[in-house]
Amino acid sequence: EAGVTQSPTHLIKTRGQQATLRCSPISGHTSVYWYQQALGLGLQFLLWYDEGEERNRGNFPPRFSGRQFPNYSSELNVNALELEDSALYLCASSSGASYVEQYFGPGTRLTVT
Amino acid sequence: AQKVTQAQTEISVVEKEDVTLDCVYETRDTTYYLFWYKQPPSGELVFLIRRNSFDEQNEISGRYSWNFQKSTSSFNFTITASQVVDSAVYFCALRGPGRRALTFGSGTRLQVQP
C-alpha cells in the first residue's frame, strides 16, 4: 500500500513570493493534516481537512491556507513568504475515525531567501 | 490546554545499552490518545504506537516497550539492546477526543554509538 506522498521534496522561494505544497493521502483516508517543523520550534499543527472542508487550523496567520480536492489530496499555500517560513512541512493522513493514528509523508523542505 | 513534555533533549548511548525516553503529558480530557513517532534523518515521521487513555496495559514489540502510567501522566518508551539504526529523533504526541490535531513534545534525539 502506498504511503503519504508529498511534492516537491525541496522548494526554494524568495521573500514575498507564494509557495504551493502538495500532498496525496493513503488510499481510503479522508483526513489530511499539515504540520510545520521549523528549527527550534518543534512540530506545530497548521491545518486539518476532512471530506473537502477545513475543520481546524492552528495558530498561524491567514496567509497560510489550503484546500482538499474531491480525491482527498490537498494543497498548502503560503502567501507573502517570510524568512521564518523556512521549515519542513509535513503532511499526514488518517481515516475518519477519531482515535486512529496519523501517517506522515516525507515532507517538503521550504527555504525562503 | 494540552501539553507534552520531553525533558531529555539528547541522549547518547553505546550499542546494546538499554535506553528510556521520557514523556509527560497534561490534559483535562478524560479520554485521550498518546502516540510515539520516530523521525530518522530522512525527515519522515514513522508511527510506532498508539495508546488509549482507558488502556493502561504496557506493551512490548520486539526491542521496544512502552510504560503508560495515568497516575503520573507519563508514557515512557524503552529500547532494549539499542542498535545504531535506532538513532533518530523520537516524538511523543497527544490528542484529545474531539481534537484531531496532534500536540507534540519537543522530541528527544537519540544517538546510538557503535
XYZ file of N, CA and C in Angstrom:
681
model
N 0.863 -1.203 0.000
C 0.000 0.000 0.000
C 0.886 1.234 0.000
N 0.598 2.171 -0.905
C 1.406 3.378 -0.991
C 1.142 4.254 0.223
N 2.205 4.915 0.673
C 2.079 5.801 1.824
C 1.675 7.193 1.394
N 1.787 8.119 2.308
C 1.503 9.524 2.020
C 2.638 10.067 1.162
N 2.281 10.746 0.100
C 3.305 11.339 -0.757
C 3.173 12.850 -0.747
N 4.319 13.504 -0.873
C 4.347 14.961 -0.894
C 5.252 15.442 -2.023
N 4.893 16.574 -2.587
C 5.736 17.187 -3.619
C 5.653 18.701 -3.513
N 6.722 19.398 -3.868
C 8.034 18.831 -4.199
C 8.789 18.428 -2.930
N 9.931 17.830 -3.093
C 10.763 17.465 -1.953
C 11.408 18.708 -1.362
N 11.903 19.542 -2.251
C 12.522 20.796 -1.833
C 11.927 21.938 -2.641
N 11.854 23.101 -2.000
C 11.308 24.271 -2.668
C 12.076 25.487 -2.163
N 12.607 26.252 -3.101
C 13.336 27.471 -2.726
C 12.586 28.662 -3.300
N 12.253 29.584 -2.444
C 11.496 30.769 -2.851
C 12.153 32.019 -2.263
N 11.756 33.124 -2.849
C 12.235 34.422 -2.372
C 11.166 35.055 -1.487
N 11.605 35.824 -0.524
C 10.671 36.521 0.368
C 9.640 37.301 -0.441
N 8.382 37.165 -0.053
C 7.297 37.844 -0.740
C 6.592 36.997 -1.786
N 7.239 35.929 -2.219
C 6.617 35.041 -3.208
C 5.590 34.123 -2.546
N 4.942 33.311 -3.377
C 3.975 32.330 -2.891
C 4.532 30.932 -3.104
N 4.209 30.033 -2.179
C 4.618 28.639 -2.308
C 3.385 27.743 -2.271
N 3.435 26.698 -3.084
C 2.348 25.707 -3.099
C 2.940 24.331 -2.866
N 2.448 23.650 -1.849
C 2.914 22.321 -1.487
C 1.753 21.353 -1.662
N 2.062 20.145 -2.085
C 1.010 19.178 -2.381
C 1.179 17.893 -1.582
N 0.035 17.253 -1.346
C 0.024 16.044 -0.525
C -1.037 15.084 -1.043
N -0.669 13.814 -1.160
C -1.633 12.769 -1.505
C -1.719 11.791 -0.351
N -2.905 11.598 0.201
C -3.045 10.732 1.382
C -3.013 9.253 1.002
N -2.931 8.431 2.012
C -3.053 6.994 1.806
C -4.452 6.694 1.273
N -4.524 5.766 0.343
C -5.807 5.419 -0.248
C -6.814 5.027 0.833
N -7.999 5.636 0.773
C -9.039 5.350 1.760
C -9.063 6.333 2.915
N -8.027 7.121 3.067
C -8.001 8.137 4.127
C -8.680 9.404 3.641
N -9.528 9.962 4.502
C -10.263 11.168 4.108
C -9.740 12.430 4.794
N -8.968 12.252 5.853
C -8.442 13.410 6.584
C -6.994 13.667 6.222
N -6.696 14.954 6.034
C -5.323 15.378 5.761
C -4.952 16.485 6.753
N -3.767 16.373 7.307
C -3.271 17.357 8.276
C -1.957 17.925 7.760
N -1.737 19.191 8.058
C -0.462 19.832 7.733
C 0.191 20.298 9.027
N 1.501 20.038 9.110
C 2.292 20.468 10.259
C 3.526 21.191 9.754
N 3.991 22.139 10.552
C 5.234 22.839 10.247
C 6.288 22.436 11.269
N 7.471 22.083 10.785
C 8.574 21.778 11.685
C 9.707 22.757 11.384
N 9.698 23.840 12.112
C 10.733 24.851 11.954
C 11.812 24.623 12.988
N 13.027 25.000 12.635
C 14.171 24.792 13.529
C 13.930 25.508 14.850
N 14.023 24.755 15.925
C 13.869 25.344 17.247
C 12.435 25.521 17.716
N 11.476 25.232 16.831
C 10.073 25.429 17.208
C 9.282 24.132 17.283
N 9.902 23.035 16.952
C 9.192 21.760 17.051
C 8.129 21.608 15.992
N 7.274 20.630 16.194
C 6.202 20.325 15.248
C 4.946 21.059 15.668
N 4.446 21.887 14.756
C 3.253 22.663 15.073
C 2.152 22.395 14.057
N 0.943 22.207 14.553
C -0.208 21.944 13.712
C -0.607 23.183 12.928
N -0.819 22.996 11.638
C -1.218 24.080 10.748
C -2.705 24.006 10.389
N -3.083 22.914 9.717
C -4.425 22.824 9.155
C -4.887 21.370 9.147
N -6.209 21.192 9.222
C -6.823 19.878 9.111
C -7.975 19.959 8.113
N -7.945 19.082 7.121
C -9.019 18.978 6.140
C -9.651 17.603 6.227
N -10.971 17.586 6.064
C -11.676 16.311 6.063
C -12.880 16.428 5.146
N -13.032 15.487 4.274
C -14.142 15.482 3.316
C -14.266 16.813 2.577
N -13.151 17.378 2.220
C -13.146 18.592 1.413
C -13.295 19.898 2.173
N -13.453 19.802 3.492
C -13.681 21.015 4.282
C -12.509 21.266 5.243
N -12.228 22.522 5.502
C -11.260 22.855 6.543
C -11.962 22.688 7.887
N -11.430 21.842 8.744
C -12.066 21.537 10.030
C -11.431 22.295 11.188
N -10.175 22.585 11.077
C -9.495 23.261 12.171
C -8.178 23.827 11.656
N -7.729 24.899 12.297
C -6.431 25.438 11.943
C -5.678 25.802 13.209
N -4.383 25.761 13.111
C -3.542 26.103 14.245
C -3.329 27.601 14.322
N -2.413 27.997 15.168
C -2.173 29.408 15.415
C -1.214 29.984 14.370
N -1.687 30.088 13.160
C -0.903 30.609 12.040
C -1.706 31.702 11.341
N -1.006 32.668 10.733
C -1.715 33.764 10.054
C -2.473 33.282 8.832
N -3.418 34.090 8.350
C -4.262 33.701 7.211
C -3.499 33.485 5.909
N -2.248 33.959 5.828
C -1.533 33.737 4.580
C -1.162 32.256 4.411
N -1.381 31.480 5.455
C -1.281 30.023 5.332
C -2.697 29.508 5.057
N -2.880 28.914 3.894
C -4.204 28.414 3.549
C -4.051 27.150 2.726
N -5.162 26.540 2.418
C -5.075 25.341 1.607
C -6.437 24.881 1.172
N -6.461 23.704 0.625
C -7.727 23.104 0.240
C -7.543 21.608 0.089
N -8.687 20.932 0.050
C -8.683 19.496 -0.179
C -9.558 19.223 -1.388
N -9.063 18.411 -2.260
C -9.748 18.115 -3.514
C -10.674 16.904 -3.351
N -11.569 16.689 -4.340
C -12.504 15.552 -4.245
C -11.812 14.199 -4.087
N -10.570 14.080 -4.564
C -9.865 12.803 -4.409
C -9.092 12.752 -3.081
N -9.353 13.713 -2.205
C -8.783 13.839 -0.854
C -7.341 14.323 -0.829
N -6.725 14.526 -1.978
C -5.404 15.148 -1.950
C -5.550 16.586 -1.484
N -4.433 17.167 -1.108
C -4.512 18.502 -0.514
C -3.361 19.375 -0.984
N -3.596 20.650 -0.862
C -2.621 21.656 -1.249
C -2.483 22.644 -0.108
N -1.256 23.011 0.203
C -0.997 24.058 1.189
C -0.387 25.240 0.453
N -0.970 26.392 0.634
C -0.456 27.604 0.027
C 0.057 28.550 1.102
N 1.223 29.100 0.854
C 1.773 30.095 1.761
C 2.040 31.347 0.941
N 1.301 32.397 1.258
C 1.448 33.659 0.529
C 2.416 34.601 1.237
N 2.917 35.552 0.487
C 3.788 36.596 1.058
C 4.839 35.977 1.969
N 5.635 35.090 1.400
C 6.600 34.328 2.183
C 7.532 35.219 2.989
N 7.788 34.770 4.213
C 8.734 35.436 5.097
C 9.861 34.467 5.402
N 11.008 35.009 5.805
C 12.177 34.173 6.069
C 11.869 33.088 7.100
N 11.048 33.434 8.089
C 10.744 32.466 9.152
C 9.797 31.350 8.719
N 9.326 31.412 7.473
C 8.502 30.318 6.953
C 9.367 29.146 6.508
N 10.684 29.339 6.483
C 11.591 28.254 6.126
C 11.437 27.131 7.142
N 11.082 25.950 6.650
C 10.795 24.835 7.552
C 10.548 23.585 6.736
N 10.410 22.476 7.444
C 9.949 21.225 6.847
C 8.442 21.179 7.048
N 7.702 21.032 5.966
C 6.247 20.949 6.056
C 5.838 19.495 5.858
N 5.196 18.968 6.881
C 4.808 17.569 6.884
C 3.300 17.445 6.722
N 2.915 16.522 5.867
C 1.516 16.209 5.654
C 1.250 14.836 6.274
N 0.101 14.671 6.868
C -0.287 13.385 7.434
C -1.704 13.068 7.011
N -2.038 11.792 6.995
C -3.416 11.417 6.694
C -3.901 10.368 7.687
N -5.214 10.307 7.817
C -5.806 9.280 8.670
C -7.198 8.965 8.139
N -7.756 7.881 8.617
C -9.118 7.534 8.253
C -10.078 8.400 9.048
N -11.365 8.200 8.881
C -12.344 9.070 9.517
C -12.500 8.882 11.007
N -12.061 7.764 11.554
C -12.237 7.514 12.988
C -11.400 8.494 13.801
N -11.945 8.921 14.914
C -11.281 9.986 15.678
C -10.092 9.493 16.471
N -9.993 8.194 16.708
C -8.956 7.722 17.613
C -7.707 7.208 16.913
N -7.754 7.134 15.593
C -6.649 6.457 14.916
C -5.426 7.339 14.749
N -4.307 6.675 14.460
C -3.055 7.377 14.276
C -3.014 8.076 12.923
N -2.112 9.023 12.829
C -1.866 9.728 11.584
C -0.576 9.181 10.977
N -0.592 9.063 9.666
C 0.589 8.592 8.952
C 1.163 9.754 8.151
N 2.462 9.918 8.276
C 3.114 11.093 7.710
C 3.823 10.813 6.397
N 3.896 11.847 5.587
C 4.682 11.808 4.373
C 6.117 12.239 4.645
N 6.938 12.256 3.614
C 8.355 12.581 3.787
C 8.637 14.069 3.964
N 7.643 14.900 3.688
C 7.804 16.334 3.906
C 8.306 17.096 2.697
N 8.058 18.385 2.732
C 8.610 19.320 1.753
C 9.440 20.330 2.526
N 10.697 20.455 2.140
C 11.553 21.439 2.811
C 11.489 22.740 2.028
N 10.921 23.737 2.673
C 10.785 25.062 2.064
C 11.875 25.979 2.596
N 12.606 26.574 1.680
C 13.639 27.537 2.055
C 13.273 28.882 1.454
N 13.194 29.885 2.290
C 12.869 31.243 1.839
C 14.117 32.104 1.975
N 14.533 32.698 0.871
C 15.764 33.512 0.891
C 15.451 34.993 0.674
N -5.731 23.282 28.276
C -4.785 23.154 27.156
C -4.011 21.849 27.286
N -3.568 21.363 26.165
C -2.792 20.130 26.159
C -1.313 20.468 26.068
N -0.522 19.647 26.725
C 0.922 19.873 26.687
C 1.649 18.551 26.803
N 2.744 18.420 26.059
C 3.587 17.230 26.129
C 5.010 17.683 26.396
N 5.633 17.094 27.393
C 6.987 17.472 27.762
C 7.933 16.292 27.612
N 8.956 16.496 26.817
C 10.038 15.522 26.701
C 11.285 16.232 27.203
N 11.598 15.995 28.442
C 12.655 16.766 29.101
C 14.042 16.440 28.568
N 14.219 15.258 28.038
C 15.535 14.847 27.518
C 15.675 15.369 26.089
N 16.577 16.315 25.925
C 16.779 16.881 24.588
C 17.579 15.915 23.730
N 18.638 15.365 24.319
C 19.513 14.466 23.570
C 20.062 13.394 24.498
N 20.073 12.168 23.999
C 20.641 11.041 24.752
C 21.635 10.330 23.848
N 22.780 10.005 24.420
C 23.783 9.248 23.674
C 24.093 7.964 24.435
N 23.987 6.841 23.749
C 24.289 5.551 24.360
C 25.200 4.769 23.427
N 25.773 3.715 23.980
C 26.578 2.811 23.180
C 25.694 1.623 22.802
N 25.928 1.104 21.629
C 25.129 -0.016 21.135
C 24.996 -1.104 22.194
N 23.801 -1.683 22.259
C 23.425 -2.772 23.170
C 22.990 -2.266 24.543
N 23.160 -0.988 24.799
C 22.643 -0.437 26.053
C 21.130 -0.304 25.946
N 20.451 -0.369 27.093
C 19.026 -0.070 27.138
C 18.869 1.435 27.360
N 17.807 2.003 26.787
C 17.593 3.443 26.945
C 16.090 3.708 27.087
N 15.763 4.633 27.977
C 14.361 5.008 28.186
C 14.158 6.472 27.848
N 13.171 6.733 27.028
C 12.815 8.088 26.649
C 11.566 8.483 27.438
N 11.644 9.615 28.112
C 10.545 10.037 28.981
C 9.550 10.932 28.260
N 8.295 10.793 28.649
C 7.233 11.642 28.108
C 6.221 11.900 29.214
N 5.978 13.162 29.484
C 4.977 13.557 30.473
C 3.966 14.446 29.771
N 2.691 14.226 30.051
C 1.663 14.979 29.339
C 0.699 15.652 30.311
N 0.012 16.654 29.794
C -1.022 17.357 30.552
C -2.250 17.474 29.674
N -3.398 17.131 30.236
C -4.657 17.288 29.520
C -5.802 17.283 30.516
N -6.883 17.965 30.167
C -8.086 17.948 31.002
C -9.100 16.936 30.481
N -8.811 16.364 29.328
C -9.711 15.378 28.767
C -9.656 14.088 29.576
N -10.791 13.430 29.692
C -10.799 12.136 30.385
C -10.486 11.009 29.402
N -10.771 11.269 28.145
C -10.401 10.326 27.089
C -9.382 11.006 26.185
N -8.289 10.336 25.953
C -7.252 10.914 25.092
C -6.405 9.784 24.532
N -5.541 10.171 23.595
C -4.723 9.175 22.910
C -3.280 9.647 22.897
N -2.383 8.724 23.137
C -0.957 9.020 23.178
C -0.247 8.258 22.069
N 0.773 8.880 21.522
C 1.491 8.298 20.388
C 2.992 8.484 20.574
N 3.739 7.599 19.942
C 5.168 7.795 19.764
C 5.465 7.696 18.263
N 6.310 8.649 17.814
C 6.770 8.650 16.432
C 8.284 8.712 16.424
N 8.867 8.131 15.383
C 10.321 8.164 15.171
C 10.599 8.996 13.923
N 11.562 9.909 14.018
C 11.943 10.702 12.862
C 13.422 10.460 12.552
N 13.708 9.585 11.597
C 15.099 9.359 11.196
C 15.613 10.571 10.420
N 16.892 10.588 10.084
C 17.460 11.736 9.356
C 16.735 12.073 8.058
N 16.067 11.131 7.465
C 15.336 11.404 6.220
C 14.187 12.384 6.435
N 13.706 12.511 7.663
C 12.686 13.502 7.971
C 11.272 12.978 8.133
N 10.975 11.834 7.583
C 9.611 11.309 7.645
C 9.305 10.785 9.036
N 8.183 11.153 9.583
C 7.758 10.657 10.894
C 7.172 9.260 10.741
N 7.705 8.323 11.501
C 7.248 6.941 11.440
C 6.449 6.626 12.696
N 5.211 6.192 12.518
C 4.342 5.849 13.637
C 4.863 4.595 14.333
N 4.932 4.643 15.667
C 5.401 3.486 16.437
C 4.271 2.846 17.235
N 3.510 3.671 17.974
C 2.487 3.102 18.829
C 1.417 4.128 19.170
N 0.193 3.651 19.398
C -0.906 4.453 19.924
C -1.399 3.781 21.196
N -1.689 4.596 22.190
C -2.238 4.082 23.444
C -3.452 4.916 23.815
N -4.557 4.268 24.156
C -5.768 4.968 24.584
C -5.723 5.187 26.085
N -6.325 6.251 26.555
C -6.245 6.608 27.970
C -6.905 5.579 28.882
N -7.839 4.814 28.345
C -8.547 3.842 29.175
C -7.864 2.471 29.156
N -6.715 2.386 28.507
C -5.995 1.127 28.418
C -4.579 1.323 28.952
N -4.381 0.970 30.220
C -3.072 1.204 30.827
C -2.138 0.016 30.717
N -2.524 -0.937 29.917
C -1.671 -2.103 29.739
C -0.383 -1.704 29.034
N 0.737 -2.148 29.573
C 2.003 -1.873 28.912
C 2.142 -2.759 27.685
N 2.976 -2.316 26.777
C 3.104 -3.050 25.521
C 4.558 -3.290 25.170
N 4.800 -4.444 24.596
C 6.139 -4.784 24.143
C 6.049 -5.203 22.690
N 6.974 -4.658 21.892
C 7.058 -5.047 20.486
C 8.528 -5.225 20.140
N 8.971 -6.437 20.176
C 10.381 -6.693 19.905
C 11.259 -6.040 20.951
N 12.156 -5.163 20.512
C 13.053 -4.489 21.444
C 12.420 -3.246 22.062
N 11.217 -2.891 21.599
C 10.533 -1.697 22.079
C 9.503 -2.051 23.146
N 9.414 -1.211 24.150
C 8.347 -1.382 25.136
C 7.895 0.003 25.605
N 6.637 0.068 26.009
C 6.049 1.325 26.434
C 5.385 1.149 27.791
N 5.607 2.115 28.673
C 5.058 2.091 30.019
C 4.143 3.293 30.191
N 2.835 3.039 30.236
C 1.843 4.095 30.368
C 1.354 4.124 31.810
N 1.529 5.248 32.490
C 1.073 5.381 33.869
C 0.224 6.634 33.992
N -1.081 6.430 34.110
C -2.015 7.552 34.213
C -1.795 8.345 35.490
N -1.409 7.652 36.555
C -1.250 8.312 37.854
C -0.163 9.382 37.822
N 0.828 9.184 36.975
C 1.917 10.164 36.870
C 1.902 10.878 35.525
N 0.849 10.635 34.736
C 0.727 11.256 33.400
C 1.990 11.049 32.576
N 2.440 9.823 32.538
C 3.664 9.539 31.794
C 3.447 8.395 30.800
N 4.185 8.468 29.732
C 4.104 7.439 28.686
C 5.520 7.251 28.164
N 6.300 6.449 28.883
C 7.716 6.306 28.578
C 7.988 5.171 27.607
N 9.068 5.325 26.882
C 9.425 4.422 25.784
C 10.820 3.864 26.044
N 10.936 2.552 26.077
C 12.229 1.911 26.329
C 12.666 1.102 25.125
N 13.919 1.300 24.734
C 14.524 0.475 23.695
C 15.543 -0.425 24.385
N 15.373 -1.702 24.220
C 16.288 -2.685 24.823
C 17.353 -3.056 23.803
N 18.580 -3.184 24.276
C 19.697 -3.573 23.394
C 19.724 -2.679 22.153
N 19.924 -1.406 22.373
C 19.845 -0.419 21.294
C 20.815 -0.755 20.157
N 20.425 -0.294 18.971
C 21.243 -0.506 17.779
C 21.467 0.841 17.097
N 22.484 0.890 16.259
C 22.806 2.139 15.555
C 21.597 2.628 14.752
N 20.821 1.704 14.212
C 19.652 2.080 13.393
C 18.554 2.758 14.219
N 18.667 2.674 15.530
C 17.690 3.343 16.394
C 17.969 4.844 16.507
N 19.107 5.280 16.011
C 19.447 6.703 16.069
C 18.419 7.514 15.288
N 17.788 8.434 15.964
C 16.706 9.233 15.371
C 16.222 10.223 16.420
N 15.281 11.061 16.004
C 14.570 11.896 16.967
C 13.222 11.225 17.243
N 12.894 11.100 18.499
C 11.652 10.442 18.888
C 10.702 11.474 19.492
N 9.471 11.445 18.993
C 8.459 12.384 19.451
C 7.323 11.652 20.142
N 6.909 12.206 21.252
C 5.703 11.767 21.945
C 4.610 12.759 21.576
N 3.380 12.290 21.390
C 2.297 13.185 20.976
C 1.005 12.804 21.686
N 0.104 13.779 21.752
C -1.156 13.632 22.481
C -2.293 14.173 21.641
N -3.458 13.507 21.724
C -4.632 14.042 21.051
C -5.858 13.784 21.906
N -6.704 14.806 22.017
C -7.958 14.677 22.752
C -9.030 14.087 21.860
N -10.176 13.749 22.412
C -11.202 13.046 21.649
C -11.798 13.877 20.521
N -11.956 15.169 20.768
C -12.570 15.996 19.734
C -11.560 16.793 18.943
N -10.310 16.597 19.266
C -9.284 17.374 18.596
C -8.474 16.436 17.709
N -8.495 16.680 16.453
C -7.791 15.781 15.556
C -6.296 16.076 15.482
N -5.927 17.303 15.722
C -4.512 17.650 15.606
C -3.717 17.032 16.747
N -2.515 16.655 16.461
C -1.608 16.116 17.465
C -0.837 17.247 18.131
N -0.692 17.138 19.443
C 0.200 18.035 20.181
C 1.474 17.270 20.444
N 2.566 17.768 19.915
C 3.839 17.055 20.019
C 4.695 17.602 21.145
N 5.511 16.710 21.706
C 6.586 17.159 22.565
C 7.708 17.690 21.687
N 8.740 18.199 22.323
C 9.834 18.817 21.570
C 10.800 17.797 20.991
N 10.613 16.535 21.343
C 11.439 15.481 20.771
C 12.701 15.200 21.571
N 13.158 13.953 21.490
C 14.419 13.531 22.098
C 15.292 12.943 21.006
N 16.475 13.518 20.853
C 17.402 12.993 19.844
C 18.213 11.863 20.470
N 18.105 10.684 19.924
C 18.843 9.524 20.422
C 19.990 9.204 19.470
N 21.192 9.168 20.034
C 22.368 8.791 19.247
C 22.883 7.482 19.813
N 22.943 6.460 18.982
C 23.472 5.177 19.404
C 24.820 4.999 18.730
N 25.854 4.953 19.545
C 27.215 4.834 19.024
C 27.593 3.356 18.881
N 28.297 3.030 17.817
C 28.698 1.621 17.630
C 29.774 1.200 18.620
